[in-house]
Coordinates of C-alpha atoms in Angstrom, one line a residue:
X175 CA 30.5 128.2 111.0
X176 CA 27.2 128.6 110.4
X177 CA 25.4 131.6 109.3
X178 CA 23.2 132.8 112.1
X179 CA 27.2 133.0 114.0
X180 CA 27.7 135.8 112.6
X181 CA 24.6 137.2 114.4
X182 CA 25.2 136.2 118.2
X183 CA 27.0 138.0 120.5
X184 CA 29.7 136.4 122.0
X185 CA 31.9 136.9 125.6
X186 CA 34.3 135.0 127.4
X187 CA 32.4 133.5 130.6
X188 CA 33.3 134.1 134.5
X189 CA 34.5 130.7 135.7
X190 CA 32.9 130.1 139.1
X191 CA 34.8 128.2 141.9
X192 CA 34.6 124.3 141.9
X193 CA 31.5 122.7 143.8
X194 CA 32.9 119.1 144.6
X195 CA 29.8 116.5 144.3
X196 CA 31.8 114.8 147.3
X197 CA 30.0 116.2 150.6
X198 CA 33.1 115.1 152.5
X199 CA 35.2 117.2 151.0
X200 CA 36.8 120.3 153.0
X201 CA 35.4 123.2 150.4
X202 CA 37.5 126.2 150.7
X203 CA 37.5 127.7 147.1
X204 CA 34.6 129.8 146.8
X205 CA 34.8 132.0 150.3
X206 CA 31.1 130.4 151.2
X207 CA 30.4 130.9 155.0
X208 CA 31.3 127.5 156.7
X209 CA 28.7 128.4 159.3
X210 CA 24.7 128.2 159.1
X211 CA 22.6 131.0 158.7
X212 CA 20.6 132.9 161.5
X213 CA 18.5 130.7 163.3
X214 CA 15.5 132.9 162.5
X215 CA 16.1 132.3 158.5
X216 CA 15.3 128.4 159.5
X217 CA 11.9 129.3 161.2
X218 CA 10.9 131.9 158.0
X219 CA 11.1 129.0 155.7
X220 CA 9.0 126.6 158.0
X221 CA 6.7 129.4 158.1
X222 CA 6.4 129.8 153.9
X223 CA 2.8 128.8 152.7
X224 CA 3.5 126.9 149.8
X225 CA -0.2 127.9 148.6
X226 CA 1.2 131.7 148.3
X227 CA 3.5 130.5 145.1
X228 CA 1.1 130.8 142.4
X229 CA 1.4 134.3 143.2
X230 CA 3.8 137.2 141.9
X231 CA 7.0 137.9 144.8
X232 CA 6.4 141.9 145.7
X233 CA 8.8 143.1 142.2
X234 CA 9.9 146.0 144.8
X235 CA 10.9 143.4 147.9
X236 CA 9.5 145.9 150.3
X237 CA 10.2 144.0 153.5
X238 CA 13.9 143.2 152.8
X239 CA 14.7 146.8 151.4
X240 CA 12.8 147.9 154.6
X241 CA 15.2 145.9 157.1
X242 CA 18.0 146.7 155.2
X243 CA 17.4 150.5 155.4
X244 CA 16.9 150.2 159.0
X245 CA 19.6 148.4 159.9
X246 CA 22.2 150.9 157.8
X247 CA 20.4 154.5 158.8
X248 CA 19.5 155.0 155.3
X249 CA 16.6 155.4 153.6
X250 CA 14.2 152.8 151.9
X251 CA 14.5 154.6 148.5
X252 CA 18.1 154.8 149.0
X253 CA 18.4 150.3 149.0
X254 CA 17.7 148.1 145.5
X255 CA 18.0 144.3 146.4
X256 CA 18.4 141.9 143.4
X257 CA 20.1 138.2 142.9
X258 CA 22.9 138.3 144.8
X259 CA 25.8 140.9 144.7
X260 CA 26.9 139.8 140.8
X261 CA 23.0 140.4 139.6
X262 CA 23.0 144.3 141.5
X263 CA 26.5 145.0 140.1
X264 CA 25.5 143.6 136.5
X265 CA 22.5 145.9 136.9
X266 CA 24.5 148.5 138.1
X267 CA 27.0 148.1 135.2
X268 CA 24.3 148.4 132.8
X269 CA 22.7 151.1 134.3
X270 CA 25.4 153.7 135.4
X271 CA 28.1 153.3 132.6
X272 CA 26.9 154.5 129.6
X273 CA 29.9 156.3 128.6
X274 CA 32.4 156.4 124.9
X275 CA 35.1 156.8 128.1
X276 CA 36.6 154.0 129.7
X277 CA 35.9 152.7 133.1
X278 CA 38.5 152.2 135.6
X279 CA 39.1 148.9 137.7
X280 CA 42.0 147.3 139.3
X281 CA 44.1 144.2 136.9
X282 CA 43.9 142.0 139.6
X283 CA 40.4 142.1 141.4
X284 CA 37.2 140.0 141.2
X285 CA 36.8 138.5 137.8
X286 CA 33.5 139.4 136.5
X287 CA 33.9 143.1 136.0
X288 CA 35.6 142.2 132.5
X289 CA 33.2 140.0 131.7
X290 CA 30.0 142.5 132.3
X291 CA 31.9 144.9 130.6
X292 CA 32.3 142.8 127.2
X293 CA 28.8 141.6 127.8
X294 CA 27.5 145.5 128.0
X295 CA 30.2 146.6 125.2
X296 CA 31.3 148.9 128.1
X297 CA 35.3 150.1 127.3
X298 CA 37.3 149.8 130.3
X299 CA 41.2 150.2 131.2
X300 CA 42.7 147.9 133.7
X301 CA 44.8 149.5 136.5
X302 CA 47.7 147.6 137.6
X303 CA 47.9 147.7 141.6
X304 CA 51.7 148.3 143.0
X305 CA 54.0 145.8 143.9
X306 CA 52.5 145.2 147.0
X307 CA 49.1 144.7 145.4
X308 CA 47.7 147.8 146.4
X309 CA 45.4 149.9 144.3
X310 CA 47.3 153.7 143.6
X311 CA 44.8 156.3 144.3
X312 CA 46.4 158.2 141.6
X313 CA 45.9 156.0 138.6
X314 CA 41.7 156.6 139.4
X315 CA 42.1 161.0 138.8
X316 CA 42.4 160.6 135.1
X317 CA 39.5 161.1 132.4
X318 CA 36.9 157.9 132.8
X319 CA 33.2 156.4 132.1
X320 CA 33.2 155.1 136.0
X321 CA 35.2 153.2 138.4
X322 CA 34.6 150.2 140.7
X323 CA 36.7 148.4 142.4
X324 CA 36.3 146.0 146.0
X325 CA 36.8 146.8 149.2
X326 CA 38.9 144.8 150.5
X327 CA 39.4 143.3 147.1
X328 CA 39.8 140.1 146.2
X329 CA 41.5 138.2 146.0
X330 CA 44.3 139.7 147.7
X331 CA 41.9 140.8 150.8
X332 CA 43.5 143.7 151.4
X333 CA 41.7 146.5 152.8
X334 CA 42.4 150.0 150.9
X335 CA 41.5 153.3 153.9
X336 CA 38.7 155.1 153.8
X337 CA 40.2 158.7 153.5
X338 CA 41.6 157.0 150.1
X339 CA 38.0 155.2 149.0
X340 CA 37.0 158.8 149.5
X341 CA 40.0 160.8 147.8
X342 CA 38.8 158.1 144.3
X343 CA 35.5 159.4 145.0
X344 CA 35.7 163.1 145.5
X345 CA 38.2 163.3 141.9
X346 CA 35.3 161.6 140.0
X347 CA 31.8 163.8 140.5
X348 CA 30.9 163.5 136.7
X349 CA 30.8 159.7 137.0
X350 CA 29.8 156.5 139.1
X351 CA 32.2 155.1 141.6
X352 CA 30.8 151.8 142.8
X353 CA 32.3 150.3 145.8
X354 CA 31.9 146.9 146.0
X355 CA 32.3 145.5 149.7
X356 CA 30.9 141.7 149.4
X357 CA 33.5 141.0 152.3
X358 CA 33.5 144.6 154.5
X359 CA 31.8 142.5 156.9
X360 CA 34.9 140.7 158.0
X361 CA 37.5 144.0 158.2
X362 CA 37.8 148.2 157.8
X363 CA 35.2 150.4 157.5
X364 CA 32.3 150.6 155.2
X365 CA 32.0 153.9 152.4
X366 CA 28.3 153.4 154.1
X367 CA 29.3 157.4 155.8
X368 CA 30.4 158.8 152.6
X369 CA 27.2 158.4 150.7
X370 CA 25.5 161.3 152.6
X371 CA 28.3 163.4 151.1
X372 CA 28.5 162.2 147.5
X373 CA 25.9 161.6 145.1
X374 CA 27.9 159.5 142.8
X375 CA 28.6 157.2 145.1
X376 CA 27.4 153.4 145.0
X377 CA 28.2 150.2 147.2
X378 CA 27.3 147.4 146.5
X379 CA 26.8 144.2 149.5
X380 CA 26.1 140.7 149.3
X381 CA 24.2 138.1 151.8
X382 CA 26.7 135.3 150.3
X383 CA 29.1 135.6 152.5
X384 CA 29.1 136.8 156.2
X385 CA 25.0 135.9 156.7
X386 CA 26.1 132.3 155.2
X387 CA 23.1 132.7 152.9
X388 CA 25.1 131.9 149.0
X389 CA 22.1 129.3 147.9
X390 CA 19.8 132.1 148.1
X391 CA 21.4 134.5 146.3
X392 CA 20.7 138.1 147.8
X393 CA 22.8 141.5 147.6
X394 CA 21.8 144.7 147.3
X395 CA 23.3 148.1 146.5
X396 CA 22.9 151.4 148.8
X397 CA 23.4 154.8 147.1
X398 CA 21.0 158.3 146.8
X399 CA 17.6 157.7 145.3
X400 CA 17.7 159.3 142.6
X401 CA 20.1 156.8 141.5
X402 CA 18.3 154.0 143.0
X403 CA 15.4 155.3 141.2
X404 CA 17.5 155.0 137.6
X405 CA 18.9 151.4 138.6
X406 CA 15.3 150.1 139.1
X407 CA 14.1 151.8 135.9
X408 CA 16.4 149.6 133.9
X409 CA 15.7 146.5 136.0
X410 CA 12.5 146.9 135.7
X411 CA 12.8 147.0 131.7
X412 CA 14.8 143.9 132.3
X413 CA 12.9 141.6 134.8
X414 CA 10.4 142.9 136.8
X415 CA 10.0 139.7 139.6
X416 CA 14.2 138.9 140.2
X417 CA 13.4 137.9 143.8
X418 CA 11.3 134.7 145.4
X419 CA 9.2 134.9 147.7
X420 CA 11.6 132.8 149.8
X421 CA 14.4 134.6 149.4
X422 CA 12.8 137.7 150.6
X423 CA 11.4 136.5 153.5
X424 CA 14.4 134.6 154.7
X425 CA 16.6 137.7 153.6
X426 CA 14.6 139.7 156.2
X427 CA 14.9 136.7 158.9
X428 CA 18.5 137.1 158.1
X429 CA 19.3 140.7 158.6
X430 CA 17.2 140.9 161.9
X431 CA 19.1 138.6 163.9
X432 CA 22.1 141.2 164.4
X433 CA 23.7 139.3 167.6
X434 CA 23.7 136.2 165.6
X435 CA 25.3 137.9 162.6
X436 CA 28.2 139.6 164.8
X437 CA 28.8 136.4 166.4
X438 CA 29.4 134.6 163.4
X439 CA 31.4 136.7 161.6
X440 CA 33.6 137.4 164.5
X441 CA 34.1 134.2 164.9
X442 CA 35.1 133.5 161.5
X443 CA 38.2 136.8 162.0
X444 CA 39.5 134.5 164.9
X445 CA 40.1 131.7 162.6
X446 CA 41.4 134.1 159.9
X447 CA 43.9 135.6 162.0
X448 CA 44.9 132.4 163.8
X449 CA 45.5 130.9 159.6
X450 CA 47.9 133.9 159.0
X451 CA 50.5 132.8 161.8
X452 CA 50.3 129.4 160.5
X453 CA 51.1 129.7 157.2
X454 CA 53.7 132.2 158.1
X455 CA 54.8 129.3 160.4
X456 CA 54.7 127.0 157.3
X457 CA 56.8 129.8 155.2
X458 CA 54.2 130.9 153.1
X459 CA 53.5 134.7 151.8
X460 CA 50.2 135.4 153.6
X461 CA 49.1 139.1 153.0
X462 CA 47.0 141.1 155.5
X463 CA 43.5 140.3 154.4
X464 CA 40.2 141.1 155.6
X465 CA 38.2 139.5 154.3
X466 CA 36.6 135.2 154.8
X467 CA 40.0 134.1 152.9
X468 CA 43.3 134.4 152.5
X469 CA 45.9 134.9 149.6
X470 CA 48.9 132.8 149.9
X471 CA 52.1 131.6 148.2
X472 CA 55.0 129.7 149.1
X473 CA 58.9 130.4 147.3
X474 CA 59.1 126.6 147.0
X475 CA 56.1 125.1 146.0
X476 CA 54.2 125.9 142.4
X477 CA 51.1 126.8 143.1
X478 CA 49.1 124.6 140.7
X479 CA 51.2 121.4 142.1
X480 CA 49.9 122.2 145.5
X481 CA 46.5 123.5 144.2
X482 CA 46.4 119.5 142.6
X483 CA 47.8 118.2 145.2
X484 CA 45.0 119.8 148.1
X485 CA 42.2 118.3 145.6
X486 CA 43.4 114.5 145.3
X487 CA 43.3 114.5 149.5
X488 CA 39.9 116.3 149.5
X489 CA 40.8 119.9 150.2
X490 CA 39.5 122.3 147.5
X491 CA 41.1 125.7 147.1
X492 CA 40.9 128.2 144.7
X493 CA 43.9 129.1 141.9
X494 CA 44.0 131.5 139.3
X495 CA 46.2 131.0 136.9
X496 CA 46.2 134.4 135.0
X497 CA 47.3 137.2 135.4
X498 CA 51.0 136.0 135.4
X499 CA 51.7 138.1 138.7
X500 CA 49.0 135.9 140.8
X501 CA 49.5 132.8 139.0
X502 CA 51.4 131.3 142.3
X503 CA 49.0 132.4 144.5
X504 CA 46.3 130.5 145.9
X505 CA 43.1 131.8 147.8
X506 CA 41.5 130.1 150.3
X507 CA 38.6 130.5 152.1
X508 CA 38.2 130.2 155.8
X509 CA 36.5 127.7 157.1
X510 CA 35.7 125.7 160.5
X511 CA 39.0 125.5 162.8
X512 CA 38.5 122.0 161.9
X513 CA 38.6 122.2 158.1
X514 CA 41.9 124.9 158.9
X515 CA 43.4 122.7 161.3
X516 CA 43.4 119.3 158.8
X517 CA 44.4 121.8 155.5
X518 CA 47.3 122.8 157.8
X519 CA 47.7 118.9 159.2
X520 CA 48.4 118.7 155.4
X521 CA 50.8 121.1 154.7
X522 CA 53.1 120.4 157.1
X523 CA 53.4 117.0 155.3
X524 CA 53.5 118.4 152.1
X525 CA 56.7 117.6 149.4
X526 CA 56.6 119.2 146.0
X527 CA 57.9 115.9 144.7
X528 CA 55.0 113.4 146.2
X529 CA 51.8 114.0 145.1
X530 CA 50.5 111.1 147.6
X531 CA 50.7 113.3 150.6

């Protein structure tokens, strides 16, 4: 090793889905929209002067906070917008805990909390969900730093009630509960009506997923402005300009088209529901998600045999293989009814013990 080693700072990554270099591939492993985005967002970007580059983005995105705000009742001062949901939470990580105490998540639940955590040298506890993969509202009323968890989470999907998201929220006042709800668009209720009642309240959003806009990488958190205020005090010590120009304007295309957006998304719970009968047809586990995916097992089949198995014919899903108590699960996103209807074309064919079908 050499000496300067001893000086760097070192974390274990987040390990990001697959993205297959073969566009013929049926991609359902990293719960991208299979749709395209507004029709608006199309004519914002043949309406970008290229000219207007050599300039600064606005460090405050003004128009896109502004559109938000409108379209959730709240405040301007009350959105901050940054590089998708994983750049607002990191912020948000960084910013709101800054405790000797422990935060609180869930042991199965979207990978990267452990990793900003490490990263920030932020202690944190894992809580394990019940047997049915549930979060226990009583394992978040104990001494902490802050708590965050998803709603629905992933990767189960499932959906925890707002009366609970509020009973987490109302035992913590002298800390930060972030909600994060990348995939509320698909299922339940937003916190968005609690945050008039509690100041420590944040939720975090993401364009990724229900406005089919991933490749520009947009999310935003909603919360009071005083802590709004704090969060862009520490990204602007950070990085002042973390938006283009682009992705601002074709954020705001995005969130005005609201017909377009409802359409899409409903479109994509049709096929979601319509996959959950058929892999209960097919025997699988399938619990009640909602969110743009599914989490599914079968009794017979190991899941990294068929998560193999799906990639040599094309068909990419997503496995993780720790902890222990997933590790025969696979997620997988919902796509087109004609990516779900050849994955399932598949399935019934399916034998553990031949990997050529």
């Amino acid at each position: 090793m050499s000496k300067w080693e001893n000086n760097i700072r070192k974390v274990v990554p987040y390990v990001p889905g697959e993205q297959p270099k073969d566009t013929s591939a049926i991609k359902l492993n990293t719960n991208e929209n299979p749709y395209p985005p507004a029709p608006g967002v199309a004519e914002a970007l043949r309406n970008l002067d290229p000219a207007s580059f050599r300039l600064y983005p606005d460090p405050s995105a003004s128009l896109l906070t502004e559109e938000i705000a409108k379209l959730y009742g709240v405040g301007q001062d009350q959105v901050f917008v940054g590089v998708g949901s994983d750049d607002v939470l990191a912020m948000a990580f960084l910013t709101c805990f800054h405790s000797d105490k422990p935060i609180l998540f869930p042991d199965i639940t979207y990978s990267f909390y452990d990793v900003w955590a490490d990263l920030f040298r932020i202690p944190y506890e894992k809580q394990p969900l019940d047997e049915t993969f549930r979060i226990r509202t009583e394992d978040y009323k104990k001494e902490n730093g802050g708590i965050i968890f998803p709603n629905p989470n992933a990767p189960t999907g499932l959906f925890m009630p707002l009366d609970a998201v509020e009973e987490i929220v109302r035992a913590n006042p002298g800390v930060i509960v972030i909600v994060d709800e990348a995939y509320i668009d698909f299922g339940g209720t937003s916190a968005l009506g609690l945050l008039s009642k509690y100041d420590n309240l944040l939720i975090a959003q993401t364009f990724s997923k229900s406005r089919s806009m991933a490749g520009m990488r947009i999310g935003f958190l909603l919360g009071n402005p005083a802590l709004i205020r704090l969060i862009n005090d520490c990204k602007y010590s950070f990085n002042s300009y973390t938006m283009s120009q682009a992705a601002i304007a074709l954020g705001t295309a995005a969130v005005r088209d609201r017909e377009y957006f409802y359409e899409c998304t409903q479109k994509i719970i049709r096929t979601r529901e319509r996959a959950k009968k058929k892999f209960l047809e097919l025997g699988f586990l399938c619990g009640d998600s909602m969110g743009n995916f599914l989490f599914v097992a079968h009794p017979k089949y190991r899941a990294a045999e068929l998560f193999a198995a799906l990639k040599d014919a094309g068909i990419y899903v997503r496995h993780f293989c720790t902890p222990e108590r997933i590790s025969n699960y696979l997620r997988v996103t919902v796509g087109t009814d004609n990516e779900m209807d050849a994955l399932f074309a598949f399935l019934e064919q399916y034998r553990p013990d031949d990997r050529s079908n």
